[in-house]
PDB file of C-alpha atoms in Angstrom:
ATOM      1  CA  THR A   1       0.000  -0.001  -0.013  1.00 63.00           C
ATOM      2  CA  SER A   2       0.889   3.634  -0.162  1.00 65.00           C
ATOM      3  CA  TYR A   3       1.260   5.156   3.289  1.00 67.00           C
ATOM      4  CA  MET A   4      -2.120   6.802   2.758  1.00 73.00           C
ATOM      5  CA  GLY A   5      -3.556   3.295   2.398  1.00 85.00           C
ATOM      6  CA  LYS A   6      -1.649   2.003   5.419  1.00 91.00           C
ATOM      7  CA  SER A   7      -3.627  -0.726   7.204  1.00 93.00           C
ATOM      8  CA  GLY A   8      -5.698  -1.430   4.078  1.00 91.00           C
ATOM      9  CA  ILE A   9      -4.343  -4.876   4.965  1.00 93.00           C
ATOM     10  CA  ALA A  10      -2.934  -5.634   8.419  1.00 96.00           C
ATOM     11  CA  GLU A  11       0.841  -5.503   8.177  1.00 97.00           C
ATOM     12  CA  THR A  12       1.031  -8.535  10.448  1.00 97.00           C
ATOM     13  CA  HIS A  13      -0.676 -10.532   7.644  1.00 97.00           C
ATOM     14  CA  ALA A  14       1.516 -13.138   5.929  1.00 96.00           C
ATOM     15  CA  LEU A  15       0.937 -11.482   2.546  1.00 96.00           C
ATOM     16  CA  ALA A  16       1.561  -7.928   3.717  1.00 96.00           C
ATOM     17  CA  LEU A  17       4.703  -6.193   2.435  1.00 96.00           C
ATOM     18  CA  GLY A  18       4.272  -2.803   4.054  1.00 95.00           C
ATOM     19  CA  THR A  19       4.180   0.570   2.386  1.00 94.00           C
ATOM     20  CA  MET A  20       5.681   1.508  -0.967  1.00 94.00           C
ATOM     21  CA  GLY A  21       7.584   4.471  -2.364  1.00 92.00           C
ATOM     22  CA  GLY A  22      10.405   6.736  -1.255  1.00 90.00           C
ATOM     23  CA  ILE A  23      10.022   5.904   2.439  1.00 90.00           C
ATOM     24  CA  GLY A  24       8.425   2.558   1.780  1.00 93.00           C
ATOM     25  CA  HIS A  25       9.552  -0.900   2.813  1.00 95.00           C
ATOM     26  CA  LYS A  26      12.286  -2.642   0.888  1.00 96.00           C
ATOM     27  CA  ALA A  27      10.176  -5.805   0.774  1.00 97.00           C
ATOM     28  CA  ALA A  28       7.341  -3.976  -0.992  1.00 96.00           C
ATOM     29  CA  ASN A  29       9.473  -1.853  -3.289  1.00 96.00           C
ATOM     30  CA  GLU A  30      11.507  -4.790  -4.585  1.00 97.00           C
ATOM     31  CA  LYS A  31       8.413  -6.871  -5.332  1.00 97.00           C
ATOM     32  CA  ILE A  32       6.778  -3.945  -7.148  1.00 97.00           C
ATOM     33  CA  HIS A  33       9.919  -3.152  -9.171  1.00 97.00           C
ATOM     34  CA  ASN A  34      10.368  -6.800 -10.249  1.00 97.00           C
ATOM     35  CA  ALA A  35       6.702  -7.556 -10.951  1.00 97.00           C
ATOM     36  CA  ASP A  36       5.557  -8.291 -14.518  1.00 97.00           C
ATOM     37  CA  CYS A  37       1.987  -7.245 -13.619  1.00 97.00           C
ATOM     38  CA  ILE A  38       0.842  -4.740 -10.982  1.00 97.00           C
ATOM     39  CA  LEU A  39      -2.750  -4.553  -9.685  1.00 96.00           C
ATOM     40  CA  ALA A  40      -3.339  -1.065  -8.236  1.00 96.00           C
ATOM     41  CA  VAL A  41      -6.651  -0.635  -6.395  1.00 95.00           C
ATOM     42  CA  GLY A  42      -7.945   2.641  -4.994  1.00 90.00           C
ATOM     43  CA  THR A  43      -4.660   4.510  -5.295  1.00 90.00           C
ATOM     44  CA  GLY A  44      -3.757   7.558  -7.365  1.00 88.00           C
ATOM     45  CA  LEU A  45      -0.168   6.238  -7.688  1.00 92.00           C
ATOM     46  CA  SER A  46       1.029   9.696  -6.717  1.00 89.00           C
ATOM     47  CA  PRO A  47       4.653  10.833  -7.149  1.00 89.00           C
ATOM     48  CA  GLU A  48       5.312  10.520  -3.421  1.00 83.00           C
ATOM     49  CA  ASN A  49       4.356   6.849  -3.492  1.00 89.00           C
ATOM     50  CA  THR A  50       6.045   5.946  -6.797  1.00 93.00           C
ATOM     51  CA  LYS A  51       9.482   7.478  -6.179  1.00 92.00           C
ATOM     52  CA  MET A  52       8.497  10.583  -8.109  1.00 92.00           C
ATOM     53  CA  LEU A  53       7.055   8.477 -10.968  1.00 93.00           C
ATOM     54  CA  SER A  54      10.466   6.947 -11.574  1.00 94.00           C
ATOM     55  CA  LYS A  55      10.647   4.415 -14.368  1.00 94.00           C
ATOM     56  CA  ASP A  56      13.332   2.711 -12.370  1.00 95.00           C
ATOM     57  CA  PHE A  57      10.537   1.796  -9.947  1.00 96.00           C
ATOM     58  CA  ILE A  58       7.380   1.296 -12.047  1.00 97.00           C
ATOM     59  CA  ASP A  59       7.867   1.128 -15.787  1.00 97.00           C
ATOM     60  CA  PRO A  60       4.724   0.738 -17.948  1.00 96.00           C
ATOM     61  CA  GLU A  61       6.890  -0.302 -20.891  1.00 96.00           C
ATOM     62  CA  ARG A  62       8.047  -3.479 -19.139  1.00 96.00           C
ATOM     63  CA  GLN A  63       5.187  -3.982 -16.641  1.00 97.00           C
ATOM     64  CA  ALA A  64       1.459  -4.344 -17.186  1.00 97.00           C
ATOM     65  CA  LEU A  65      -0.520  -2.077 -14.857  1.00 97.00           C
ATOM     66  CA  ILE A  66      -4.133  -2.933 -14.025  1.00 97.00           C
ATOM     67  CA  HIS A  67      -5.603   0.108 -12.301  1.00 97.00           C
ATOM     68  CA  ILE A  68      -8.965   0.041 -10.507  1.00 96.00           C
ATOM     69  CA  ASP A  69     -10.436   3.243  -9.056  1.00 95.00           C
ATOM     70  CA  ILE A  70     -13.882   4.660  -8.401  1.00 95.00           C
ATOM     71  CA  GLU A  71     -12.803   7.983  -9.885  1.00 93.00           C
ATOM     72  CA  PRO A  72     -12.506   7.652 -13.696  1.00 91.00           C
ATOM     73  CA  ARG A  73      -9.729  10.244 -13.936  1.00 90.00           C
ATOM     74  CA  ASN A  74      -7.491   8.377 -11.469  1.00 89.00           C
ATOM     75  CA  ALA A  75      -7.177   5.121 -13.385  1.00 88.00           C
ATOM     76  CA  GLY A  76      -4.092   5.561 -15.561  1.00 91.00           C
ATOM     77  CA  TRP A  77      -3.767   9.226 -14.573  1.00 91.00           C
ATOM     78  CA  THR A  78      -0.074   9.254 -13.545  1.00 94.00           C
ATOM     79  CA  ILE A  79       1.159   5.987 -15.037  1.00 95.00           C
ATOM     80  CA  PRO A  80      -0.261   4.533 -18.285  1.00 95.00           C
ATOM     81  CA  ALA A  81      -2.361   1.433 -17.542  1.00 96.00           C
ATOM     82  CA  ALA A  82      -2.736  -1.663 -19.662  1.00 96.00           C
ATOM     83  CA  VAL A  83      -6.213  -2.028 -18.176  1.00 96.00           C
ATOM     84  CA  SER A  84      -8.203   0.759 -16.495  1.00 95.00           C
ATOM     85  CA  ALA A  85     -11.369  -0.160 -14.604  1.00 95.00           C
ATOM     86  CA  VAL A  86     -13.798   2.195 -12.921  1.00 95.00           C
ATOM     87  CA  SER A  87     -15.215   0.479  -9.841  1.00 96.00           C
ATOM     88  CA  ASP A  88     -15.672   0.622  -6.126  1.00 96.00           C
ATOM     89  CA  ALA A  89     -12.634  -1.120  -4.694  1.00 94.00           C
ATOM     90  CA  ALA A  90     -14.553  -3.785  -2.782  1.00 94.00           C
ATOM     91  CA  LEU A  91     -16.863  -4.637  -5.728  1.00 96.00           C
ATOM     92  CA  GLY A  92     -13.916  -4.798  -8.139  1.00 96.00           C
ATOM     93  CA  LEU A  93     -11.921  -7.095  -5.889  1.00 96.00           C
ATOM     94  CA  ARG A  94     -14.934  -9.338  -5.294  1.00 96.00           C
ATOM     95  CA  ALA A  95     -15.377  -9.689  -9.062  1.00 95.00           C
ATOM     96  CA  ILE A  96     -11.733 -10.698  -9.445  1.00 94.00           C
ATOM     97  CA  ILE A  97     -11.997 -13.176  -6.569  1.00 94.00           C
ATOM     98  CA  GLY A  98     -15.122 -14.687  -8.116  1.00 94.00           C
ATOM     99  CA  ALA A  99     -13.281 -15.193 -11.421  1.00 92.00           C
ATOM    100  CA  LEU A 100     -10.242 -16.709  -9.675  1.00 90.00           C
ATOM    101  CA  GLN A 101     -12.366 -19.161  -7.681  1.00 91.00           C
ATOM    102  CA  SER A 102     -13.516 -20.779 -10.877  1.00 88.00           C
ATOM    103  CA  THR A 103      -9.927 -21.050 -12.187  1.00 88.00           C
ATOM    104  CA  GLU A 104      -7.598 -23.909 -11.278  1.00 87.00           C
ATOM    105  CA  LEU A 105      -4.306 -22.747  -9.777  1.00 81.00           C
ATOM    106  CA  THR A 106      -1.240 -23.443 -11.944  1.00 87.00           C
ATOM    107  CA  PHE A 107       1.326 -22.655  -9.299  1.00 88.00           C
ATOM    108  CA  ASP A 108       2.319 -23.965  -5.847  1.00 91.00           C
ATOM    109  CA  LYS A 109       0.685 -21.573  -3.382  1.00 90.00           C
ATOM    110  CA  ASN A 110       2.614 -22.923  -0.384  1.00 94.00           C
ATOM    111  CA  ALA A 111       5.935 -22.515  -2.161  1.00 95.00           C
ATOM    112  CA  ARG A 112       5.096 -18.890  -2.996  1.00 95.00           C
ATOM    113  CA  MET A 113       4.079 -18.200   0.591  1.00 96.00           C
ATOM    114  CA  ALA A 114       7.378 -19.658   1.829  1.00 97.00           C
ATOM    115  CA  ALA A 115       9.340 -17.614  -0.667  1.00 97.00           C
ATOM    116  CA  LEU A 116       7.538 -14.452   0.332  1.00 97.00           C
ATOM    117  CA  LYS A 117       8.292 -15.090   4.012  1.00 97.00           C
ATOM    118  CA  ALA A 118      11.962 -15.579   3.176  1.00 98.00           C
ATOM    119  CA  HIS A 119      11.945 -12.415   1.092  1.00 98.00           C
ATOM    120  CA  LYS A 120      10.528 -10.359   3.981  1.00 98.00           C
ATOM    121  CA  GLU A 121      13.120 -11.744   6.389  1.00 97.00           C
ATOM    122  CA  ALA A 122      15.951 -10.982   3.928  1.00 97.00           C
ATOM    123  CA  CYS A 123      14.669  -7.395   3.583  1.00 97.00           C
ATOM    124  CA  GLY A 124      14.499  -6.836   7.314  1.00 96.00           C
ATOM    125  CA  PHE A 125      10.710  -6.417   7.387  1.00 97.00           C
ATOM    126  CA  PHE A 126       9.757  -4.116  10.280  1.00 97.00           C
ATOM    127  CA  THR A 127      13.242  -4.150  11.748  1.00 95.00           C
ATOM    128  CA  CYS A 128      15.198  -0.978  12.465  1.00 94.00           C
ATOM    129  CA  PRO A 129      18.545  -0.436  14.260  1.00 93.00           C
ATOM    130  CA  ASP A 130      17.137   2.557  16.182  1.00 95.00           C
ATOM    131  CA  TYR A 131      14.062   0.672  17.446  1.00 97.00           C
ATOM    132  CA  LEU A 132      16.090  -0.014  20.601  1.00 96.00           C
ATOM    133  CA  SER A 133      18.025   3.246  20.714  1.00 97.00           C
ATOM    134  CA  ASP A 134      18.753   4.599  24.184  1.00 96.00           C
ATOM    135  CA  THR A 135      19.890   8.009  23.042  1.00 97.00           C
ATOM    136  CA  ILE A 136      18.702  11.247  24.655  1.00 97.00           C
ATOM    137  CA  PRO A 137      16.934  13.184  23.228  1.00 97.00           C
ATOM    138  CA  ILE A 138      14.830  10.156  22.296  1.00 98.00           C
ATOM    139  CA  ALA A 139      15.107   8.639  18.842  1.00 97.00           C
ATOM    140  CA  PRO A 140      11.723   8.842  17.041  1.00 97.00           C
ATOM    141  CA  GLU A 141      12.160   5.225  16.013  1.00 97.00           C
ATOM    142  CA  ARG A 142      12.223   4.169  19.673  1.00 98.00           C
ATOM    143  CA  VAL A 143       8.836   5.797  20.269  1.00 98.00           C
ATOM    144  CA  ILE A 144       7.276   3.883  17.384  1.00 98.00           C
ATOM    145  CA  HIS A 145       8.867   0.651  18.587  1.00 98.00           C
ATOM    146  CA  GLU A 146       7.221   1.110  21.990  1.00 98.00           C
ATOM    147  CA  MET A 147       3.881   1.790  20.265  1.00 98.00           C
ATOM    148  CA  ASN A 148       4.260  -1.418  18.249  1.00 98.00           C
ATOM    149  CA  GLY A 149       4.461  -3.406  21.459  1.00 97.00           C
ATOM    150  CA  ILE A 150       1.551  -1.696  23.253  1.00 98.00           C
ATOM    151  CA  LEU A 151      -1.090  -0.670  20.713  1.00 98.00           C
ATOM    152  CA  ASP A 152      -3.274  -3.714  20.092  1.00 96.00           C
ATOM    153  CA  GLU A 153      -5.938  -4.658  17.519  1.00 96.00           C
ATOM    154  CA  ASN A 154      -8.494  -2.597  19.425  1.00 96.00           C
ATOM    155  CA  SER A 155      -6.461   0.587  18.979  1.00 98.00           C
ATOM    156  CA  ILE A 156      -7.123   3.325  16.428  1.00 98.00           C
ATOM    157  CA  LEU A 157      -4.179   5.425  15.276  1.00 98.00           C
ATOM    158  CA  CYS A 158      -4.669   8.848  13.713  1.00 97.00           C
ATOM    159  CA  LEU A 159      -1.561  10.413  12.176  1.00 95.00           C
ATOM    160  CA  ASP A 160      -0.854  14.038  11.431  1.00 94.00           C
ATOM    161  CA  ALA A 161       1.054  15.816   8.698  1.00 90.00           C
ATOM    162  CA  GLY A 162       4.816  16.189   8.975  1.00 89.00           C
ATOM    163  CA  ASN A 163       7.696  13.949   9.944  1.00 91.00           C
ATOM    164  CA  ASN A 164       5.651  12.327  12.741  1.00 92.00           C
ATOM    165  CA  ARG A 165       3.569  10.711  10.002  1.00 90.00           C
ATOM    166  CA  GLN A 166       6.674   9.582   8.158  1.00 91.00           C
ATOM    167  CA  TRP A 167       8.061   7.781  11.206  1.00 94.00           C
ATOM    168  CA  CYS A 168       4.740   5.976  11.718  1.00 95.00           C
ATOM    169  CA  ALA A 169       4.172   5.206   8.045  1.00 92.00           C
ATOM    170  CA  LYS A 170       7.477   3.352   7.809  1.00 94.00           C
ATOM    171  CA  LEU A 171       7.891   1.921  11.313  1.00 96.00           C
ATOM    172  CA  PHE A 172       4.469   1.336  12.901  1.00 97.00           C
ATOM    173  CA  GLN A 173       3.132  -2.156  12.092  1.00 98.00           C
ATOM    174  CA  SER A 174      -0.658  -2.100  11.813  1.00 97.00           C
ATOM    175  CA  LYS A 175      -2.409  -5.070  13.364  1.00 97.00           C
ATOM    176  CA  ARG A 176      -5.815  -4.999  11.626  1.00 96.00           C
ATOM    177  CA  PRO A 177      -7.404  -3.532   8.500  1.00 95.00           C
ATOM    178  CA  GLY A 178      -8.590   0.054   8.936  1.00 94.00           C
ATOM    179  CA  GLN A 179      -6.509   0.728  12.040  1.00 97.00           C
ATOM    180  CA  VAL A 180      -4.600   3.758  10.741  1.00 96.00           C
ATOM    181  CA  PHE A 181      -5.984   7.066   9.480  1.00 94.00           C
ATOM    182  CA  ALA A 182      -3.909   9.834   7.914  1.00 91.00           C
ATOM    183  CA  PRO A 183      -4.533  13.176   6.188  1.00 86.00           C
ATOM    184  CA  GLY A 184      -4.324  13.210   2.394  1.00 73.00           C
ATOM    185  CA  GLY A 185      -3.593  15.779  -0.285  1.00 64.00           C
ATOM    186  CA  VAL A 186      -1.176  18.435   0.950  1.00 67.00           C
ATOM    187  CA  GLY A 187      -1.591  16.936   4.422  1.00 68.00           C
ATOM    188  CA  GLY A 188      -2.880  19.604   6.758  1.00 84.00           C
ATOM    189  CA  VAL A 189      -0.860  19.994   9.976  1.00 90.00           C
ATOM    190  CA  GLY A 190      -3.145  19.509  12.971  1.00 92.00           C
ATOM    191  CA  TRP A 191      -5.500  16.993  11.316  1.00 94.00           C
ATOM    192  CA  GLY A 192      -4.622  14.079  13.586  1.00 95.00           C
ATOM    193  CA  VAL A 193      -5.577  15.576  16.944  1.00 97.00           C
ATOM    194  CA  PRO A 194      -9.293  16.251  16.264  1.00 97.00           C
ATOM    195  CA  ALA A 195      -9.410  13.045  14.154  1.00 96.00           C
ATOM    196  CA  ALA A 196      -8.391  10.931  17.182  1.00 97.00           C
ATOM    197  CA  LEU A 197     -10.831  12.841  19.396  1.00 97.00           C
ATOM    198  CA  ALA A 198     -13.675  12.153  16.909  1.00 97.00           C
ATOM    199  CA  ALA A 199     -12.642   8.516  16.586  1.00 97.00           C
ATOM    200  CA  GLN A 200     -12.729   8.086  20.346  1.00 98.00           C
ATOM    201  CA  MET A 201     -16.155   9.707  20.639  1.00 97.00           C
ATOM    202  CA  ILE A 202     -17.554   7.490  17.913  1.00 96.00           C
ATOM    203  CA  MET A 203     -15.736   4.200  18.618  1.00 95.00           C
ATOM    204  CA  LYS A 204     -16.263   4.119  22.374  1.00 93.00           C
ATOM    205  CA  LYS A 205     -15.098   0.513  22.769  1.00 94.00           C
ATOM    206  CA  SER A 206     -11.770   1.221  21.065  1.00 96.00           C
ATOM    207  CA  HIS A 207      -8.858   3.329  22.294  1.00 97.00           C
ATOM    208  CA  ALA A 208      -7.876   6.182  19.962  1.00 98.00           C
ATOM    209  CA  PHE A 209      -4.352   7.488  19.705  1.00 98.00           C
ATOM    210  CA  SER A 210      -3.064  10.571  17.948  1.00 97.00           C
ATOM    211  CA  VAL A 211       0.550  10.997  16.903  1.00 97.00           C
ATOM    212  CA  CYS A 212       1.471  14.535  16.012  1.00 96.00           C
ATOM    213  CA  GLY A 213       4.302  17.044  16.228  1.00 96.00           C
ATOM    214  CA  ASP A 214       4.548  19.917  18.688  1.00 96.00           C
ATOM    215  CA  LEU A 215       3.095  22.400  16.223  1.00 94.00           C
ATOM    216  CA  GLY A 216       0.176  20.130  15.343  1.00 94.00           C
ATOM    217  CA  MET A 217      -0.739  19.949  19.009  1.00 96.00           C
ATOM    218  CA  MET A 218      -0.290  23.706  19.592  1.00 96.00           C
ATOM    219  CA  MET A 219      -2.745  24.347  16.792  1.00 94.00           C
ATOM    220  CA  ASN A 220      -5.345  22.146  18.499  1.00 96.00           C
ATOM    221  CA  LEU A 221      -5.096  22.744  22.220  1.00 97.00           C
ATOM    222  CA  HIS A 222      -8.839  23.355  22.256  1.00 97.00           C
ATOM    223  CA  CYS A 223      -9.307  19.629  21.603  1.00 97.00           C
ATOM    224  CA  LEU A 224      -8.061  18.905  25.102  1.00 98.00           C
ATOM    225  CA  GLU A 225     -10.983  20.903  26.487  1.00 97.00           C
ATOM    226  CA  THR A 226     -13.359  19.032  24.209  1.00 97.00           C
ATOM    227  CA  ALA A 227     -11.923  15.690  25.310  1.00 98.00           C
ATOM    228  CA  MET A 228     -12.635  16.630  28.919  1.00 98.00           C
ATOM    229  CA  GLN A 229     -16.092  17.938  28.093  1.00 97.00           C
ATOM    230  CA  TYR A 230     -17.115  14.654  26.455  1.00 96.00           C
ATOM    231  CA  SER A 231     -15.033  12.330  28.687  1.00 96.00           C
ATOM    232  CA  ALA A 232     -13.257  10.965  25.616  1.00 97.00           C
ATOM    233  CA  PRO A 233     -10.176   9.073  26.875  1.00 98.00           C
ATOM    234  CA  ALA A 234      -8.051   9.473  23.746  1.00 98.00           C
ATOM    235  CA  THR A 235      -4.253   9.457  24.116  1.00 98.00           C
ATOM    236  CA  PHE A 236      -2.373  12.214  22.324  1.00 98.00           C
ATOM    237  CA  ILE A 237       1.299  11.288  21.654  1.00 98.00           C
ATOM    238  CA  VAL A 238       3.338  14.368  20.765  1.00 98.00           C
ATOM    239  CA  LEU A 239       6.758  13.950  19.134  1.00 97.00           C
ATOM    240  CA  ASN A 240       8.178  17.189  20.457  1.00 97.00           C
ATOM    241  CA  ASN A 241      11.386  18.350  18.815  1.00 95.00           C
ATOM    242  CA  SER A 242      10.753  22.119  19.067  1.00 89.00           C
ATOM    243  CA  ALA A 243      10.574  22.393  15.311  1.00 89.00           C
ATOM    244  CA  LEU A 244       8.430  22.301  12.210  1.00 78.00           C
ATOM    245  CA  GLY A 245      10.510  19.323  11.170  1.00 82.00           C
ATOM    246  CA  ASN A 246       9.348  18.438   7.681  1.00 86.00           C
ATOM    247  CA  ILE A 247       9.600  22.010   6.390  1.00 84.00           C
ATOM    248  CA  ARG A 248      12.959  22.384   8.098  1.00 85.00           C
ATOM    249  CA  ASP A 249      14.237  19.302   6.301  1.00 81.00           C
ATOM    250  CA  PHE A 250      13.804  21.030   2.941  1.00 83.00           C
ATOM    251  CA  GLN A 251      15.412  24.330   3.943  1.00 86.00           C
ATOM    252  CA  ASN A 252      19.000  25.242   3.230  1.00 87.00           C
ATOM    253  CA  PRO A 253      20.898  24.480   6.472  1.00 86.00           C
ATOM    254  CA  GLU A 254      22.443  27.935   6.267  1.00 86.00           C
ATOM    255  CA  ARG A 255      19.102  29.710   5.761  1.00 87.00           C
ATOM    256  CA  ARG A 256      16.619  27.995   8.057  1.00 86.00           C
ATOM    257  CA  TYR A 257      13.890  30.291   9.360  1.00 84.00           C
ATOM    258  CA  CYS A 258      10.494  30.044  11.093  1.00 86.00           C
ATOM    259  CA  THR A 259      10.976  26.326  11.746  1.00 87.00           C
ATOM    260  CA  GLU A 260      12.734  26.239  15.124  1.00 89.00           C
ATOM    261  CA  TYR A 261      11.522  27.701  18.419  1.00 89.00           C
ATOM    262  CA  ARG A 262      11.635  27.290  22.201  1.00 91.00           C
ATOM    263  CA  THR A 263      10.355  23.966  23.511  1.00 94.00           C
ATOM    264  CA  PRO A 264       6.660  24.136  24.420  1.00 95.00           C
ATOM    265  CA  ASP A 265       5.579  22.457  27.668  1.00 97.00           C
ATOM    266  CA  LEU A 266       2.643  20.580  26.224  1.00 98.00           C
ATOM    267  CA  ALA A 267       2.101  18.416  29.307  1.00 98.00           C
ATOM    268  CA  ALA A 268       1.447  21.643  31.251  1.00 98.00           C
ATOM    269  CA  TYR A 269      -1.128  22.717  28.690  1.00 97.00           C
ATOM    270  CA  ALA A 270      -2.843  19.338  29.054  1.00 98.00           C
ATOM    271  CA  SER A 271      -2.867  19.595  32.838  1.00 98.00           C
ATOM    272  CA  ALA A 272      -4.363  23.103  32.621  1.00 98.00           C
ATOM    273  CA  ALA A 273      -7.235  21.622  30.607  1.00 97.00           C
ATOM    274  CA  GLY A 274      -7.786  18.892  33.179  1.00 97.00           C
ATOM    275  CA  CYS A 275      -6.239  16.096  31.115  1.00 98.00           C
ATOM    276  CA  ARG A 276      -3.399  13.836  32.239  1.00 98.00           C
ATOM    277  CA  GLY A 277      -0.161  15.450  31.110  1.00 98.00           C
ATOM    278  CA  THR A 278       3.108  13.543  31.092  1.00 98.00           C
ATOM    279  CA  THR A 279       6.536  14.592  29.862  1.00 98.00           C
ATOM    280  CA  VAL A 280       8.863  11.796  28.711  1.00 98.00           C
ATOM    281  CA  SER A 281      12.530  12.627  28.304  1.00 98.00           C
ATOM    282  CA  GLU A 282      14.093   9.161  28.622  1.00 98.00           C
ATOM    283  CA  PRO A 283      13.397   6.214  26.268  1.00 98.00           C
ATOM    284  CA  GLY A 284      12.868   3.764  29.128  1.00 97.00           C
ATOM    285  CA  ALA A 285       9.835   5.745  30.292  1.00 98.00           C
ATOM    286  CA  ILE A 286       7.854   5.631  27.056  1.00 98.00           C
ATOM    287  CA  GLY A 287       6.231   2.250  27.597  1.00 97.00           C
ATOM    288  CA  ASP A 288       5.052   3.018  31.165  1.00 98.00           C
ATOM    289  CA  ALA A 289       3.636   6.381  30.024  1.00 98.00           C
ATOM    290  CA  LEU A 290       1.599   4.685  27.296  1.00 98.00           C
ATOM    291  CA  ARG A 291       0.316   1.911  29.570  1.00 98.00           C
ATOM    292  CA  GLU A 292      -0.637   4.381  32.308  1.00 98.00           C
ATOM    293  CA  ALA A 293      -2.513   6.567  29.819  1.00 98.00           C
ATOM    294  CA  ILE A 294      -4.494   3.586  28.555  1.00 97.00           C
ATOM    295  CA  ALA A 295      -5.261   2.291  32.052  1.00 97.00           C
ATOM    296  CA  SER A 296      -6.337   5.699  33.342  1.00 97.00           C
ATOM    297  CA  GLY A 297      -9.503   5.927  31.263  1.00 96.00           C
ATOM    298  CA  GLU A 298      -8.858   9.679  30.975  1.00 97.00           C
ATOM    299  CA  PRO A 299      -7.873  12.003  28.151  1.00 98.00           C
ATOM    300  CA  SER A 300      -4.057  11.946  28.218  1.00 98.00           C
ATOM    301  CA  LEU A 301      -1.218  13.766  26.522  1.00 98.00           C
ATOM    302  CA  ILE A 302       2.294  12.321  26.386  1.00 98.00           C
ATOM    303  CA  ASP A 303       4.907  14.962  25.506  1.00 98.00           C
ATOM    304  CA  VAL A 304       7.852  12.931  24.199  1.00 98.00           C
ATOM    305  CA  ARG A 305      11.044  14.953  23.781  1.00 98.00           C
ATOM    306  CA  ILE A 306      12.575  13.510  20.617  1.00 97.00           C
ATOM    307  CA  ALA A 307      15.725  14.238  18.683  1.00 96.00           C
ATOM    308  CA  LEU A 308      15.506  16.639  15.778  1.00 94.00           C
ATOM    309  CA  GLU A 309      16.268  14.305  12.889  1.00 91.00           C
ATOM    310  CA  PRO A 310      15.425  14.579   9.177  1.00 89.00           C
ATOM    311  CA  HIS A 311      12.937  12.150   7.714  1.00 89.00           C
ATOM    312  CA  PHE A 312      15.301  11.471   4.797  1.00 87.00           C
ATOM    313  CA  LYS A 313      16.963   8.755   6.880  1.00 87.00           C
ATOM    314  CA  LEU A 314      13.854   6.628   6.237  1.00 88.00           C
ATOM    315  CA  MET A 315      14.501   6.514   2.511  1.00 86.00           C
ATOM    316  CA  GLY A 316      16.111   3.629   0.729  1.00 67.00           C
TER     317      GLY A 316
END
């Protein structure tokens, strides 16, 4: 999937290969690059998810693209398709499954499954050297690693725009279909906080989490008041690096402006609103902070002081 389609299939599934594109998983990117036929369903195949439309990644001259989308203009819009089909994703896939069920397999399914498992292991699927980093300030990868171990199938994860979304898109392993929500298009900063609040208010038997940056939370402090008003026990995880990180990444290092500022005390803001506010400065405290927020049954904000690192390290 593209990272916008993350959790379209649970990434714990045997057939899941993770996200594709510039910050995608090696296991997915290699399979896509080497495929003779690609079935793309419900995706615009945008530049961000196709390595800027690189023919070294997807090449319509050597690969057959079958593109299914409910919007007629999307099918074959960015990459020429051998077959374009306008359909609701679920209906289109059901039609394909129906056709396949009446066709006798000509390959060894078990052998393919075994080969895919070996391929994922060789590519280091959902492994990362910094998952276990003990550095201070905290490595963003360590935060996501702790989330992987604590967020269960009953959790809902709402991402925000910016580098916080990039860390989660690459490193968080979804456990069920439809678990992860993220902003599309230009990706509005601040989307994830009210999204998690709404998810918690609607899905009362689930636990909603938001992951955002410090600016995304500062733009939505009013949501803390709303969470208290409606007793919505969402957990807001803030990756606080005192910067507008994604914009900063693209600025000339000698001419950075408007992207760095004093560190906001977001746990204090949360406490002022009546929510649980916790500041985490050491990696060993992340897990306990998450577990305590879940067990409290209260709206909680966890202000995690992370290192200011560029998202470009996720590429490749």
